[in-house]
mmCIF file of C-alpha atoms in Angstrom:
data_model
loop_
_atom_site.group_PDB
_atom_site.id
_atom_site.type_symbol
_atom_site.label_atom_id
_atom_site.label_comp_id
_atom_site.label_asym_id
_atom_site.label_seq_id
_atom_site.Cartn_x
_atom_site.Cartn_y
_atom_site.Cartn_z
ATOM 1 C CA MET M 1 121.175 105.026 126.711
ATOM 2 C CA ILE M 2 118.649 107.693 127.635
ATOM 3 C CA LEU M 3 116.623 108.054 130.826
ATOM 4 C CA SER M 4 114.016 110.761 130.440
ATOM 5 C CA HIS M 5 112.281 112.151 133.511
ATOM 6 C CA LYS M 6 110.472 114.574 131.234
ATOM 7 C CA TYR M 7 108.737 111.797 129.285
ATOM 8 C CA LYS M 8 109.211 108.926 131.777
ATOM 9 C CA PHE M 9 111.021 106.407 129.596
ATOM 10 C CA ILE M 10 114.320 104.525 129.473
ATOM 11 C CA PHE M 11 115.812 103.825 126.050
ATOM 12 C CA ILE M 12 118.309 100.981 126.158
ATOM 13 C CA LYS M 13 120.722 101.129 123.246
ATOM 14 C CA THR M 14 121.530 97.918 121.373
ATOM 15 C CA LEU M 15 124.136 97.347 118.654
ATOM 16 C CA LYS M 16 123.588 98.122 114.947
ATOM 17 C CA THR M 17 119.895 98.981 115.360
ATOM 18 C CA ALA M 18 119.784 102.728 114.564
ATOM 19 C CA GLY M 19 120.444 103.455 118.237
ATOM 20 C CA THR M 20 122.734 106.396 117.482
ATOM 21 C CA SER M 21 120.120 108.006 115.246
ATOM 22 C CA ILE M 22 117.441 107.543 117.905
ATOM 23 C CA GLU M 23 119.666 108.914 120.679
ATOM 24 C CA THR M 24 120.657 111.904 118.568
ATOM 25 C CA TYR M 25 117.017 112.705 117.906
ATOM 26 C CA LEU M 26 115.876 112.184 121.484
ATOM 27 C CA SER M 27 118.721 114.212 122.964
ATOM 28 C CA GLN M 28 117.209 117.261 121.253
ATOM 29 C CA VAL M 29 113.730 116.857 122.751
ATOM 30 C CA CYS M 30 114.617 115.554 126.216
ATOM 31 C CA GLY M 31 114.845 117.841 129.242
ATOM 32 C CA GLU M 32 117.993 119.324 130.731
ATOM 33 C CA ASP M 33 117.691 117.053 133.777
ATOM 34 C CA ASP M 34 117.384 113.879 131.677
ATOM 35 C CA ILE M 35 120.249 111.407 131.363
ATOM 36 C CA VAL M 36 121.828 111.139 127.907
ATOM 37 C CA THR M 37 125.038 109.122 127.505
ATOM 38 C CA PRO M 38 127.850 110.117 125.106
ATOM 39 C CA ILE M 39 128.230 108.692 121.603
ATOM 40 C CA TYR M 40 131.645 107.679 120.273
ATOM 41 C CA PRO M 41 132.562 109.088 117.859
ATOM 42 C CA HIS M 42 130.393 112.129 118.549
ATOM 43 C CA VAL M 43 127.502 112.826 116.182
ATOM 44 C CA GLU M 44 126.007 116.301 115.764
ATOM 45 C CA PRO M 45 123.627 117.552 117.105
ATOM 46 C CA HIS M 46 123.682 114.932 119.903
ATOM 47 C CA SER M 47 124.039 116.438 123.369
ATOM 48 C CA ALA M 48 125.145 114.190 126.262
ATOM 49 C CA ARG M 49 124.428 115.137 129.882
ATOM 50 C CA ASN M 50 124.027 113.904 133.481
ATOM 51 C CA PHE M 51 125.505 110.447 132.837
ATOM 52 C CA ALA M 52 128.497 110.481 135.205
ATOM 53 C CA GLY M 53 128.505 110.032 138.968
ATOM 54 C CA HIS M 54 128.760 107.596 141.837
ATOM 55 C CA PHE M 55 126.243 104.850 142.529
ATOM 56 C CA ASN M 56 125.517 102.310 145.257
ATOM 57 C CA PRO M 57 127.434 99.155 144.226
ATOM 58 C CA LEU M 58 125.880 96.845 146.841
ATOM 59 C CA PRO M 59 123.030 95.454 144.665
ATOM 60 C CA GLU M 60 125.537 94.507 141.966
ATOM 61 C CA ILE M 61 128.002 93.057 144.474
ATOM 62 C CA VAL M 62 125.287 90.843 145.950
ATOM 63 C CA SER M 63 123.884 89.668 142.604
ATOM 64 C CA ASN M 64 127.348 89.105 141.072
ATOM 65 C CA ARG M 65 129.218 87.746 144.112
ATOM 66 C CA ARG M 66 130.287 84.683 142.089
ATOM 67 C CA ASN M 67 130.856 86.493 138.800
ATOM 68 C CA TRP M 68 134.292 88.126 138.948
ATOM 69 C CA SER M 69 134.003 89.659 135.491
ATOM 70 C CA ASN M 70 130.820 91.546 136.419
ATOM 71 C CA LEU M 71 132.279 92.560 139.771
ATOM 72 C CA ARG M 72 135.372 94.013 138.082
ATOM 73 C CA GLN M 73 133.093 95.997 135.794
ATOM 74 C CA THR M 74 131.106 97.340 138.760
ATOM 75 C CA PHE M 75 134.212 98.471 140.658
ATOM 76 C CA GLY M 76 135.743 99.890 137.494
ATOM 77 C CA ASP M 77 132.612 101.900 136.740
ATOM 78 C CA LEU M 78 132.485 103.109 140.339
ATOM 79 C CA CYS M 79 136.109 104.277 140.346
ATOM 80 C CA GLU M 80 135.652 106.096 137.034
ATOM 81 C CA LYS M 81 132.274 107.589 138.106
ATOM 82 C CA LYS M 82 130.865 105.811 135.062
ATOM 83 C CA LYS M 83 127.299 105.491 136.293
ATOM 84 C CA PHE M 84 125.712 105.248 132.844
ATOM 85 C CA TYR M 85 127.262 104.686 129.415
ATOM 86 C CA ASN M 86 126.449 104.047 125.766
ATOM 87 C CA HIS M 87 125.472 100.344 125.618
ATOM 88 C CA ILE M 88 124.901 99.776 129.329
ATOM 89 C CA PRO M 89 122.839 96.600 129.965
ATOM 90 C CA ALA M 90 119.355 96.885 131.400
ATOM 91 C CA ARG M 91 120.366 94.868 134.486
ATOM 92 C CA LEU M 92 122.877 97.574 135.454
ATOM 93 C CA ILE M 93 120.452 100.408 134.822
ATOM 94 C CA ARG M 94 117.934 98.642 137.070
ATOM 95 C CA SER M 95 120.461 98.445 139.911
ATOM 96 C CA ARG M 96 121.613 102.064 139.491
ATOM 97 C CA VAL M 97 118.264 103.879 139.448
ATOM 98 C CA PRO M 98 115.600 104.056 142.169
ATOM 99 C CA ALA M 99 113.094 101.178 142.052
ATOM 100 C CA ARG M 100 110.282 103.697 141.616
ATOM 101 C CA ILE M 101 111.795 104.899 138.335
ATOM 102 C CA TRP M 102 112.591 101.431 137.020
ATOM 103 C CA ASN M 103 109.123 100.120 137.844
ATOM 104 C CA THR M 104 107.129 103.051 136.458
ATOM 105 C CA TYR M 105 109.105 104.339 133.445
ATOM 106 C CA PHE M 106 108.518 102.739 130.037
ATOM 107 C CA LYS M 107 111.579 100.742 128.960
ATOM 108 C CA PHE M 108 112.269 99.912 125.311
ATOM 109 C CA CYS M 109 115.014 98.935 122.880
ATOM 110 C CA ILE M 110 115.444 97.920 119.217
ATOM 111 C CA GLU M 111 116.341 94.560 117.695
ATOM 112 C CA ARG M 112 117.247 93.604 114.122
ATOM 113 C CA ASN M 113 117.376 90.562 111.868
ATOM 114 C CA PRO M 114 120.704 88.961 112.910
ATOM 115 C CA TRP M 115 121.867 88.239 109.352
ATOM 116 C CA ASP M 116 121.282 91.839 108.312
ATOM 117 C CA LYS M 117 122.728 93.110 111.603
ATOM 118 C CA THR M 118 125.893 91.051 111.149
ATOM 119 C CA VAL M 119 126.469 92.321 107.624
ATOM 120 C CA SER M 120 125.963 95.891 108.848
ATOM 121 C CA HIS M 121 128.409 95.289 111.692
ATOM 122 C CA TYR M 122 130.977 93.851 109.295
ATOM 123 C CA TYR M 123 130.860 96.897 107.017
ATOM 124 C CA MET M 124 131.320 99.214 109.986
ATOM 125 C CA GLN M 125 134.370 97.217 111.100
ATOM 126 C CA LYS M 126 135.692 97.215 107.542
ATOM 127 C CA TYR M 127 135.331 100.991 107.353
ATOM 128 C CA ARG M 128 137.182 101.395 110.640
ATOM 129 C CA SER M 129 140.011 99.190 109.359
ATOM 130 C CA ASN M 130 140.435 101.480 106.330
ATOM 131 C CA GLY M 131 138.807 98.899 104.086
ATOM 132 C CA SER M 132 141.314 96.135 104.778
ATOM 133 C CA LEU M 133 139.035 93.720 106.670
ATOM 134 C CA THR M 134 137.558 90.929 104.550
ATOM 135 C CA LEU M 135 134.284 89.197 105.372
ATOM 136 C CA GLU M 136 136.178 85.948 105.972
ATOM 137 C CA GLN M 137 138.495 87.681 108.449
ATOM 138 C CA TYR M 138 135.520 89.195 110.214
ATOM 139 C CA PHE M 139 134.002 85.754 110.773
ATOM 140 C CA GLU M 140 137.347 84.413 111.975
ATOM 141 C CA GLN M 141 137.421 87.086 114.682
ATOM 142 C CA LYS M 142 134.065 85.844 116.050
ATOM 143 C CA CYS M 143 133.241 89.314 117.351
ATOM 144 C CA PHE M 144 129.497 89.342 116.740
ATOM 145 C CA CYS M 145 127.036 91.924 118.053
ATOM 146 C CA LEU M 146 124.735 89.888 120.281
ATOM 147 C CA ASN M 147 122.112 92.168 121.753
ATOM 148 C CA TYR M 148 119.924 90.030 123.989
ATOM 149 C CA PRO M 149 122.355 90.215 126.976
ATOM 150 C CA ILE M 150 121.753 93.975 126.888
ATOM 151 C CA TYR M 151 117.982 93.731 127.353
ATOM 152 C CA ALA M 152 117.545 90.340 129.091
ATOM 153 C CA ASN M 153 118.750 88.785 132.340
ATOM 154 C CA HIS M 154 120.847 85.630 132.801
ATOM 155 C CA ARG M 155 117.658 83.523 132.507
ATOM 156 C CA ASP M 156 116.885 85.214 129.157
ATOM 157 C CA ASP M 157 113.844 87.004 130.625
ATOM 158 C CA LEU M 158 113.186 90.376 129.019
ATOM 159 C CA LEU M 159 113.951 93.367 131.228
ATOM 160 C CA VAL M 160 112.225 95.847 128.920
ATOM 161 C CA ASP M 161 108.564 96.548 128.283
ATOM 162 C CA ARG M 162 108.885 96.409 124.519
ATOM 163 C CA VAL M 163 111.433 95.354 121.892
ATOM 164 C CA LEU M 164 110.845 97.299 118.686
ATOM 165 C CA LYS M 165 111.929 95.818 115.374
ATOM 166 C CA PHE M 166 114.403 97.689 113.203
ATOM 167 C CA GLU M 167 112.518 96.517 110.107
ATOM 168 C CA ASP M 168 109.423 98.497 111.168
ATOM 169 C CA LEU M 169 111.220 101.263 113.009
ATOM 170 C CA ASN M 170 109.375 104.457 112.079
ATOM 171 C CA SER M 171 105.939 102.918 112.614
ATOM 172 C CA SER M 172 106.981 101.436 115.959
ATOM 173 C CA LEU M 173 108.604 104.663 117.131
ATOM 174 C CA ASN M 174 105.517 106.586 116.121
ATOM 175 C CA SER M 175 103.391 104.308 118.321
ATOM 176 C CA VAL M 176 105.743 104.493 121.316
ATOM 177 C CA PHE M 177 106.404 108.225 121.069
ATOM 178 C CA SER M 178 102.686 108.912 120.726
ATOM 179 C CA ASP M 179 102.011 107.022 123.967
ATOM 180 C CA LEU M 180 104.841 108.918 125.706
ATOM 181 C CA ASN M 181 103.877 112.312 124.228
ATOM 182 C CA VAL M 182 107.337 112.635 122.659
ATOM 183 C CA PRO M 183 107.155 114.945 119.613
ATOM 184 C CA PHE M 184 107.705 112.965 116.420
ATOM 185 C CA ALA M 185 106.938 113.766 112.783
ATOM 186 C CA GLY M 186 106.969 110.137 111.612
ATOM 187 C CA THR M 187 110.672 109.831 110.784
ATOM 188 C CA LEU M 188 113.934 110.467 112.622
ATOM 189 C CA GLN M 189 115.411 112.405 109.658
ATOM 190 C CA ILE M 190 118.802 111.276 111.002
ATOM 191 C CA LYS M 191 120.814 108.373 109.577
ATOM 192 C CA ALA M 192 123.914 108.210 111.719
ATOM 193 C CA LYS M 193 126.592 105.671 110.755
ATOM 194 C CA SER M 194 124.679 104.629 107.635
ATOM 195 C CA GLU M 195 127.545 105.461 105.286
ATOM 196 C CA TYR M 196 129.460 102.231 105.884
ATOM 197 C CA ARG M 197 127.372 99.950 103.665
ATOM 198 C CA ASP M 198 125.689 99.963 100.279
ATOM 199 C CA GLN M 199 122.083 99.430 101.388
ATOM 200 C CA SER M 200 120.982 98.377 97.905
ATOM 201 C CA VAL M 201 122.715 94.985 98.239
ATOM 202 C CA PRO M 202 120.677 92.627 100.474
ATOM 203 C CA TYR M 203 122.441 90.501 103.074
ATOM 204 C CA ALA M 204 121.351 87.288 101.307
ATOM 205 C CA LYS M 205 123.540 88.301 98.341
ATOM 206 C CA ILE M 206 126.557 88.902 100.575
ATOM 207 C CA LEU M 207 126.688 85.887 102.890
ATOM 208 C CA SER M 208 127.799 82.384 101.934
ATOM 209 C CA ASP M 209 125.815 79.340 103.045
ATOM 210 C CA GLU M 210 128.419 78.631 105.724
ATOM 211 C CA GLN M 211 128.281 82.204 107.019
ATOM 212 C CA ARG M 212 124.480 82.063 107.049
ATOM 213 C CA ASP M 213 124.605 78.933 109.208
ATOM 214 C CA ILE M 214 127.206 80.415 111.583
ATOM 215 C CA ILE M 215 124.957 83.401 112.206
ATOM 216 C CA GLY M 216 122.006 81.090 112.743
ATOM 217 C CA ASP M 217 123.940 79.268 115.469
ATOM 218 C CA VAL M 218 125.446 82.344 117.148
ATOM 219 C CA PHE M 219 122.173 84.249 117.244
ATOM 220 C CA ALA M 220 119.910 81.266 117.969
ATOM 221 C CA LYS M 221 118.526 82.877 121.132
ATOM 222 C CA GLU M 222 117.618 86.155 119.398
ATOM 223 C CA ILE M 223 116.076 84.246 116.489
ATOM 224 C CA GLU M 224 113.979 82.257 118.951
ATOM 225 C CA MET M 225 112.999 85.342 120.928
ATOM 226 C CA HIS M 226 111.853 87.434 117.989
ATOM 227 C CA GLY M 227 110.972 84.962 115.228
ATOM 228 C CA TYR M 228 113.586 86.085 112.723
ATOM 229 C CA GLY M 229 114.476 84.029 109.652
ATOM 230 C CA PHE M 230 117.006 84.218 106.861
#
């Protein structure tokens, strides 16, 4: 997650959508007073700053008074001075920054075809398990990377001004960065965490019919929101 006072934007980081590459690039052009959350594991030349600190928990207590899971997260973040973090949802950012900033800064994130995103997520998990995780085991774990709760509220209303598509990333970033006056040469020139998967093999060649249908069910909301298809 990045909040830039220099360029007046908030970048909300989703899962498996080149977020690390974008954050690494932006951390180099953002100002010293901007908020840049850490990346785990660290990626050079990313530079985190200004992300820790206390915050007023009352807005979150009021809005989550019947949601004990969210309340535990709020109090945990408060105790750890974890004001902002890597994949923090937009709803928490909104409650932890002044209304003037939330209402006037441009807010954006990235989304990706859920079948392609799931395959990418699997290969990352396989890499982290030293190659022992099979695709069947991955699906049995049911640990999918749903992104819409990061950029939408509980009614599924978008909390961002624009959702860019991973499939048209450089063109979309060029448009957004041009509007924000962020320097950009047309490509990030950074491909963080891209070593996990052989990009030459399309997801349609990897997934079985059953796995295709499971993804269609799990990601039905994102498919509806953004018009993705297999």
